[in-house]
């Protein structure tokens, strides 16, 4: 799915991967997080190669992947999901309050099984878990998929807050205009290759995005 792809995610920046279906965007994230092994080339994080590391070691290094279709434990409660995500935080950290302050809709759901939440609430929980894990690099795969615009706006506000607090973000997103507003840099993928890259304003001016994604 990928063929000679090359990209850089600068520390402290938000980078979007855009492109048509089947371009290799999800494969890129799965390869970085160790779920897939590249046949050639290398992946470097903070000066160290990670392309042969197990996924759990990559996660321990600070790379957190919220996959397409949510990233939660469906058979346990919302509270337990949050507590698991925050296990490495300082003792006394109130993970429930911290999550509920960002996503108030989760507050009355704490004892509910995560799998019984609505799609939007499940994605809120996935992002809350990501926030509590204090990642150095947060990778998001289509967090808006199938959700109402109001929920999508809340999710993007949370991502914006994490980015402003210093979290580096690499995101695949179908809401192109929302992604451009949030991003510092954009890569356009097609058929497993990078076909264009630049700052959002430059990409819009050249019309390259429209040529690959439609007007």
mmCIF file of C-alpha atoms in Angstrom:
data_model
loop_
_atom_site.group_PDB
_atom_site.id
_atom_site.type_symbol
_atom_site.label_atom_id
_atom_site.label_comp_id
_atom_site.label_asym_id
_atom_site.label_seq_id
_atom_site.Cartn_x
_atom_site.Cartn_y
_atom_site.Cartn_z
ATOM 1 C CA UNK A 1 0.000 0.000 0.000
ATOM 2 C CA UNK A 2 2.978 2.323 0.524
ATOM 3 C CA UNK A 3 5.721 2.927 -2.005
ATOM 4 C CA UNK A 4 8.679 5.070 -1.056
ATOM 5 C CA UNK A 5 6.680 7.320 1.232
ATOM 6 C CA UNK A 6 8.697 9.948 3.106
ATOM 7 C CA UNK A 7 7.421 12.451 5.643
ATOM 8 C CA UNK A 8 8.488 14.458 8.673
ATOM 9 C CA UNK A 9 6.351 15.407 11.675
ATOM 10 C CA UNK A 10 8.074 18.299 13.485
ATOM 11 C CA UNK A 11 7.844 18.292 17.259
ATOM 12 C CA UNK A 12 5.045 20.502 18.570
ATOM 13 C CA UNK A 13 3.239 20.673 15.221
ATOM 14 C CA UNK A 14 -0.018 19.318 13.815
ATOM 15 C CA UNK A 15 0.421 17.451 10.523
ATOM 16 C CA UNK A 16 -2.465 16.126 8.410
ATOM 17 C CA UNK A 17 -2.358 13.227 5.974
ATOM 18 C CA UNK A 18 -4.987 13.762 3.296
ATOM 19 C CA UNK A 19 -5.859 11.859 0.171
ATOM 20 C CA UNK A 20 -8.484 9.691 -1.510
ATOM 21 C CA UNK A 21 -9.645 6.334 -0.191
ATOM 22 C CA UNK A 22 -6.973 3.689 -0.572
ATOM 23 C CA UNK A 23 -4.124 6.204 -0.680
ATOM 24 C CA UNK A 24 -2.262 4.532 2.207
ATOM 25 C CA UNK A 25 -3.103 6.944 5.026
ATOM 26 C CA UNK A 26 -4.231 4.358 7.582
ATOM 27 C CA UNK A 27 -1.393 2.039 6.574
ATOM 28 C CA UNK A 28 1.060 4.851 7.317
ATOM 29 C CA UNK A 29 -0.244 5.265 10.871
ATOM 30 C CA UNK A 30 -0.337 1.507 11.478
ATOM 31 C CA UNK A 31 3.256 1.192 10.301
ATOM 32 C CA UNK A 32 4.475 3.997 12.558
ATOM 33 C CA UNK A 33 2.767 2.455 15.592
ATOM 34 C CA UNK A 34 4.291 -0.963 14.876
ATOM 35 C CA UNK A 35 1.125 -2.802 13.882
ATOM 36 C CA UNK A 36 2.654 -3.332 10.439
ATOM 37 C CA UNK A 37 6.308 -3.894 9.535
ATOM 38 C CA UNK A 38 7.850 -2.015 6.605
ATOM 39 C CA UNK A 39 9.718 -4.133 4.048
ATOM 40 C CA UNK A 40 12.350 -1.431 3.631
ATOM 41 C CA UNK A 41 13.320 1.993 4.897
ATOM 42 C CA UNK A 42 13.237 3.284 8.460
ATOM 43 C CA UNK A 43 11.030 5.119 10.939
ATOM 44 C CA UNK A 44 12.753 7.371 13.451
ATOM 45 C CA UNK A 45 11.187 8.877 16.546
ATOM 46 C CA UNK A 46 13.156 11.332 18.684
ATOM 47 C CA UNK A 47 16.406 10.286 17.040
ATOM 48 C CA UNK A 48 15.902 6.529 17.490
ATOM 49 C CA UNK A 49 14.749 3.938 14.974
ATOM 50 C CA UNK A 50 11.483 2.289 15.988
ATOM 51 C CA UNK A 51 10.514 0.373 12.846
ATOM 52 C CA UNK A 52 11.556 -2.981 14.349
ATOM 53 C CA UNK A 53 10.148 -2.336 17.828
ATOM 54 C CA UNK A 54 7.077 -4.081 19.214
ATOM 55 C CA UNK A 55 3.948 -1.895 19.349
ATOM 56 C CA UNK A 56 4.003 -1.735 23.153
ATOM 57 C CA UNK A 57 7.567 -0.407 23.140
ATOM 58 C CA UNK A 58 6.624 2.259 20.608
ATOM 59 C CA UNK A 59 3.679 3.213 22.825
ATOM 60 C CA UNK A 60 5.953 3.400 25.867
ATOM 61 C CA UNK A 61 8.179 5.807 23.939
ATOM 62 C CA UNK A 62 5.203 8.173 23.739
ATOM 63 C CA UNK A 63 3.583 7.329 20.393
ATOM 64 C CA UNK A 64 -0.169 6.910 20.869
ATOM 65 C CA UNK A 65 -2.452 5.682 18.077
ATOM 66 C CA UNK A 66 -6.235 6.237 18.180
ATOM 67 C CA UNK A 67 -7.356 3.929 15.370
ATOM 68 C CA UNK A 68 -10.264 4.277 13.010
ATOM 69 C CA UNK A 69 -13.406 2.988 14.716
ATOM 70 C CA UNK A 70 -12.500 4.185 18.260
ATOM 71 C CA UNK A 71 -9.808 2.972 20.647
ATOM 72 C CA UNK A 72 -11.603 1.852 23.797
ATOM 73 C CA UNK A 73 -12.250 -1.269 25.854
ATOM 74 C CA UNK A 74 -15.929 -1.859 25.171
ATOM 75 C CA UNK A 75 -16.602 -4.463 27.879
ATOM 76 C CA UNK A 76 -15.579 -2.339 30.878
ATOM 77 C CA UNK A 77 -16.934 0.902 32.284
ATOM 78 C CA UNK A 78 -16.073 4.396 31.147
ATOM 79 C CA UNK A 79 -14.407 4.998 34.521
ATOM 80 C CA UNK A 80 -12.249 1.885 34.165
ATOM 81 C CA UNK A 81 -11.209 2.942 30.658
ATOM 82 C CA UNK A 82 -10.048 6.289 32.016
ATOM 83 C CA UNK A 83 -8.259 4.765 35.004
ATOM 84 C CA UNK A 84 -6.379 2.341 32.738
ATOM 85 C CA UNK A 85 -5.292 5.182 30.483
ATOM 86 C CA UNK A 86 -4.017 7.207 33.422
ATOM 87 C CA UNK A 87 -2.239 4.419 35.306
ATOM 88 C CA UNK A 88 1.184 6.029 34.831
ATOM 89 C CA UNK A 89 0.142 9.479 36.048
ATOM 90 C CA UNK A 90 1.091 10.886 39.429
ATOM 91 C CA UNK A 91 -0.816 9.406 42.348
ATOM 92 C CA UNK A 92 -3.819 11.528 43.206
ATOM 93 C CA UNK A 93 -4.552 12.593 39.639
ATOM 94 C CA UNK A 94 -8.327 12.745 39.213
ATOM 95 C CA UNK A 95 -8.671 11.225 35.761
ATOM 96 C CA UNK A 96 -12.465 11.275 35.870
ATOM 97 C CA UNK A 97 -12.657 15.003 36.564
ATOM 98 C CA UNK A 98 -9.970 15.779 33.993
ATOM 99 C CA UNK A 99 -11.814 13.838 31.298
ATOM 100 C CA UNK A 100 -15.224 15.244 32.229
ATOM 101 C CA UNK A 101 -13.903 18.811 32.138
ATOM 102 C CA UNK A 102 -12.984 18.307 28.477
ATOM 103 C CA UNK A 103 -16.005 16.152 27.588
ATOM 104 C CA UNK A 104 -18.909 16.943 29.981
ATOM 105 C CA UNK A 105 -21.101 14.371 28.197
ATOM 106 C CA UNK A 106 -18.994 11.627 29.793
ATOM 107 C CA UNK A 107 -19.662 12.755 33.376
ATOM 108 C CA UNK A 108 -23.020 10.954 33.826
ATOM 109 C CA UNK A 109 -21.738 7.883 31.937
ATOM 110 C CA UNK A 110 -18.870 6.859 34.209
ATOM 111 C CA UNK A 111 -20.406 3.580 35.409
ATOM 112 C CA UNK A 112 -21.815 2.667 31.982
ATOM 113 C CA UNK A 113 -20.154 0.012 29.826
ATOM 114 C CA UNK A 114 -18.090 1.791 27.194
ATOM 115 C CA UNK A 115 -19.537 -0.349 24.416
ATOM 116 C CA UNK A 116 -23.047 0.936 25.133
ATOM 117 C CA UNK A 117 -22.138 4.594 24.576
ATOM 118 C CA UNK A 118 -23.204 6.403 21.426
ATOM 119 C CA UNK A 119 -20.654 6.656 18.633
ATOM 120 C CA UNK A 120 -19.826 10.245 19.532
ATOM 121 C CA UNK A 121 -19.429 9.419 23.228
ATOM 122 C CA UNK A 122 -17.154 6.494 22.382
ATOM 123 C CA UNK A 123 -14.925 8.793 20.347
ATOM 124 C CA UNK A 124 -14.908 11.311 23.204
ATOM 125 C CA UNK A 125 -13.784 8.509 25.516
ATOM 126 C CA UNK A 126 -11.074 7.468 23.060
ATOM 127 C CA UNK A 127 -9.722 11.033 22.955
ATOM 128 C CA UNK A 128 -9.995 11.390 26.731
ATOM 129 C CA UNK A 129 -7.934 8.202 27.113
ATOM 130 C CA UNK A 130 -5.381 9.619 24.709
ATOM 131 C CA UNK A 131 -5.203 12.870 26.670
ATOM 132 C CA UNK A 132 -4.645 11.015 29.963
ATOM 133 C CA UNK A 133 -1.827 8.951 28.452
ATOM 134 C CA UNK A 134 0.185 12.187 27.940
ATOM 135 C CA UNK A 135 1.513 11.185 24.488
ATOM 136 C CA UNK A 136 4.441 12.893 22.835
ATOM 137 C CA UNK A 137 3.036 12.005 19.412
ATOM 138 C CA UNK A 138 -0.717 11.536 19.036
ATOM 139 C CA UNK A 139 -1.864 9.802 15.844
ATOM 140 C CA UNK A 140 -5.561 10.092 14.989
ATOM 141 C CA UNK A 141 -7.294 8.104 12.267
ATOM 142 C CA UNK A 142 -10.613 9.576 11.086
ATOM 143 C CA UNK A 143 -11.929 10.641 14.504
ATOM 144 C CA UNK A 144 -14.901 12.330 12.823
ATOM 145 C CA UNK A 145 -16.125 9.305 10.878
ATOM 146 C CA UNK A 146 -19.899 8.907 11.017
ATOM 147 C CA UNK A 147 -20.435 11.582 13.669
ATOM 148 C CA UNK A 148 -22.685 14.639 13.823
ATOM 149 C CA UNK A 149 -21.039 18.023 13.086
ATOM 150 C CA UNK A 150 -21.568 19.253 16.677
ATOM 151 C CA UNK A 151 -19.718 16.233 18.075
ATOM 152 C CA UNK A 152 -16.969 16.634 15.488
ATOM 153 C CA UNK A 153 -16.518 20.247 16.589
ATOM 154 C CA UNK A 154 -16.090 19.145 20.216
ATOM 155 C CA UNK A 155 -13.534 16.524 19.216
ATOM 156 C CA UNK A 156 -11.510 19.012 17.188
ATOM 157 C CA UNK A 157 -11.605 21.494 20.077
ATOM 158 C CA UNK A 158 -10.078 18.805 22.294
ATOM 159 C CA UNK A 159 -7.357 18.043 19.744
ATOM 160 C CA UNK A 160 -6.653 21.766 19.406
ATOM 161 C CA UNK A 161 -6.279 22.008 23.195
ATOM 162 C CA UNK A 162 -3.802 19.129 23.274
ATOM 163 C CA UNK A 163 -1.820 20.652 20.414
ATOM 164 C CA UNK A 164 -1.696 24.037 22.133
ATOM 165 C CA UNK A 165 -0.408 22.278 25.257
ATOM 166 C CA UNK A 166 2.515 20.931 23.221
ATOM 167 C CA UNK A 167 1.382 17.518 21.976
ATOM 168 C CA UNK A 168 2.605 16.687 18.478
ATOM 169 C CA UNK A 169 -0.265 15.435 16.300
ATOM 170 C CA UNK A 170 -0.354 13.383 13.092
ATOM 171 C CA UNK A 171 -3.899 13.001 11.827
ATOM 172 C CA UNK A 172 -5.823 11.367 8.998
ATOM 173 C CA UNK A 173 -9.100 13.192 8.509
ATOM 174 C CA UNK A 174 -12.058 13.331 6.106
ATOM 175 C CA UNK A 175 -13.176 16.786 7.298
ATOM 176 C CA UNK A 176 -10.614 18.488 5.101
ATOM 177 C CA UNK A 177 -11.400 22.106 5.968
ATOM 178 C CA UNK A 178 -11.369 21.397 9.726
ATOM 179 C CA UNK A 179 -8.068 19.559 9.351
ATOM 180 C CA UNK A 180 -6.550 22.459 7.408
ATOM 181 C CA UNK A 181 -7.596 24.964 10.064
ATOM 182 C CA UNK A 182 -5.875 22.883 12.730
ATOM 183 C CA UNK A 183 -2.736 21.880 10.827
ATOM 184 C CA UNK A 184 0.683 23.435 10.504
ATOM 185 C CA UNK A 185 1.627 21.188 7.569
ATOM 186 C CA UNK A 186 -0.242 18.937 5.148
ATOM 187 C CA UNK A 187 0.840 15.897 3.147
ATOM 188 C CA UNK A 188 -1.313 14.645 0.269
ATOM 189 C CA UNK A 189 -1.034 10.921 -0.431
ATOM 190 C CA UNK A 190 -2.161 9.057 -3.527
ATOM 191 C CA UNK A 191 -1.508 5.400 -4.360
ATOM 192 C CA UNK A 192 0.967 5.053 -1.513
ATOM 193 C CA UNK A 193 3.104 8.048 -2.411
ATOM 194 C CA UNK A 194 3.390 11.642 -1.234
ATOM 195 C CA UNK A 195 2.199 13.738 -4.168
ATOM 196 C CA UNK A 196 2.255 17.148 -2.503
ATOM 197 C CA UNK A 197 3.125 18.805 0.789
ATOM 198 C CA UNK A 198 3.122 22.264 2.280
ATOM 199 C CA UNK A 199 1.406 24.669 4.615
ATOM 200 C CA UNK A 200 -2.425 24.714 4.491
ATOM 201 C CA UNK A 201 -2.689 28.180 2.919
ATOM 202 C CA UNK A 202 -0.257 27.242 0.157
ATOM 203 C CA UNK A 203 -2.100 24.003 -0.561
ATOM 204 C CA UNK A 204 -5.407 25.793 -0.931
ATOM 205 C CA UNK A 205 -3.938 28.450 -3.213
ATOM 206 C CA UNK A 206 -2.373 25.945 -5.602
ATOM 207 C CA UNK A 207 -5.570 23.905 -5.904
ATOM 208 C CA UNK A 208 -3.658 20.655 -5.415
ATOM 209 C CA UNK A 209 -6.040 19.514 -2.696
ATOM 210 C CA UNK A 210 -9.027 19.983 -4.968
ATOM 211 C CA UNK A 211 -7.382 17.985 -7.738
ATOM 212 C CA UNK A 212 -6.994 14.956 -5.472
ATOM 213 C CA UNK A 213 -9.912 15.331 -3.093
ATOM 214 C CA UNK A 214 -12.520 17.118 -5.187
ATOM 215 C CA UNK A 215 -13.741 20.690 -4.865
#
